[in-house]
Amino acid sequence: MNPYALAEQAGRELTDHLGGPFDAAVVLGSGWAEVADDLGDVEASVAAETITGFHPPTVLGHGGSLSAVAVGSRRVLVMAGRVHLYEGHSPAEAVHGVRSAVAAGCPTVVLTNAAGGMNPEHGVGQPVLISDHINLTGLSPLSGPAPPDGYAVRFTDLTDLYAERIRTAVRRADPTLAEGVYAGLVGPHFETPAEIAMLRGMGADLVGMSTVLEAIAVRHMGAEVAGVSLVTNAAAGMGGALDHQEVLDAGQAAQGRVAEVLRTLVASL
Ligand code: HPA
């Protein structure tokens, strides 16, 4: 099955299991998974791997459930258990979740992640709105056969990828929220200090191993994208040594703040 047909099938299953319609999808990244319980009332939930094309999670800190959550007046599809390129997945697999969410009718997809901080103004534990990205994976979810009839051509305009409309509304609701450019790499190793110096020179503020391909796939399907990184550590060479547990611990410590930011974001859509 082509990836679009697979996502359409999964979208139907999501609606069957969780009910529709949805006002948005929120993809929870490393360190964000536990936020699901703080966002609002969980109306329905399904294990991710029971839906066509979804994989069971393999990364510590990535749960594997898909839930319909009432966040304020909005009904949100919360997706915990993203799959990454570094697990050996293809770009099509890495974006299957968000394509399915759009196929299920989500007009907006909010992507969250854990990131290394490269901007000294962004502290550990701080959520930062993504203003733009630099895709350094060398990959695109749109490479391969042309999208089937009914889909936009693959030459997608990424000029306003992280929708200015949403960012303006979020900043108005919470003027303390910082913004930054996210550099997406394949990983799973962390970067060298020389690579971090290069990324800073490129204009990136945040570095991580997800999000960029999903943002492209969502935009291509005609839905809006918003993104928020949680700075879980100072990037390589800008603080101490790095380890995955530190990333998870920082996520844990920032739960209250990240839930608040997500609620503000969803209310601003
Ligand atoms: N680099 C890449 N990905 C990350 C980092 C980092 O420092 N922290 C959390 N995810």
JSON list of C-alpha atoms and ligand atoms in Angstrom, two decimals, residues 114-116 190-191 207-209 232-233 242 247, ligand 1:
[
{"chain": "A", "resi": 114, "resn": "ALA", "atom": "CA", "xyz": [13.10, 17.41, 23.47]},
{"chain": "A", "resi": 115, "resn": "ALA", "atom": "CA", "xyz": [16.00, 19.46, 22.20]},
{"chain": "A", "resi": 116, "resn": "GLY", "atom": "CA", "xyz": [19.50, 20.49, 23.06]},
{"chain": "A", "resi": 190, "resn": "PHE", "atom": "CA", "xyz": [24.39, 13.48, 20.23]},
{"chain": "A", "resi": 191, "resn": "GLU", "atom": "CA", "xyz": [26.38, 16.05, 18.29]},
{"chain": "A", "resi": 207, "resn": "VAL", "atom": "CA", "xyz": [18.88, 20.69, 18.04]},
{"chain": "A", "resi": 208, "resn": "GLY", "atom": "CA", "xyz": [17.04, 17.39, 18.00]},
{"chain": "A", "resi": 209, "resn": "MET", "atom": "CA", "xyz": [16.28, 14.15, 16.19]},
{"chain": "A", "resi": 232, "resn": "THR", "atom": "CA", "xyz": [16.36, 19.34, 28.10]},
{"chain": "A", "resi": 233, "resn": "ASN", "atom": "CA", "xyz": [20.09, 20.01, 28.08]},
{"chain": "A", "resi": 242, "resn": "LEU", "atom": "CA", "xyz": [25.01, 14.45, 27.63]},
{"chain": "A", "resi": 247, "resn": "VAL", "atom": "CA", "xyz": [16.78, 14.42, 28.71]},
{"chain": "B", "resi": 1, "resn": "HPA", "atom": "N1", "xyz": [20.92, 16.83, 20.62]},
{"chain": "B", "resi": 1, "resn": "HPA", "atom": "C1", "xyz": [20.08, 16.16, 19.82]},
{"chain": "B", "resi": 1, "resn": "HPA", "atom": "N2", "xyz": [18.90, 15.76, 20.22]},
{"chain": "B", "resi": 1, "resn": "HPA", "atom": "C2", "xyz": [18.52, 16.04, 21.48]},
{"chain": "B", "resi": 1, "resn": "HPA", "atom": "C3", "xyz": [19.37, 16.71, 22.37]},
{"chain": "B", "resi": 1, "resn": "HPA", "atom": "C4", "xyz": [20.64, 17.13, 21.91]},
{"chain": "B", "resi": 1, "resn": "HPA", "atom": "O1", "xyz": [21.44, 17.75, 22.64]},
{"chain": "B", "resi": 1, "resn": "HPA", "atom": "N3", "xyz": [18.70, 16.82, 23.55]},
{"chain": "B", "resi": 1, "resn": "HPA", "atom": "C5", "xyz": [17.50, 16.22, 23.37]},
{"chain": "B", "resi": 1, "resn": "HPA", "atom": "N4", "xyz": [17.39, 15.74, 22.11]}
]
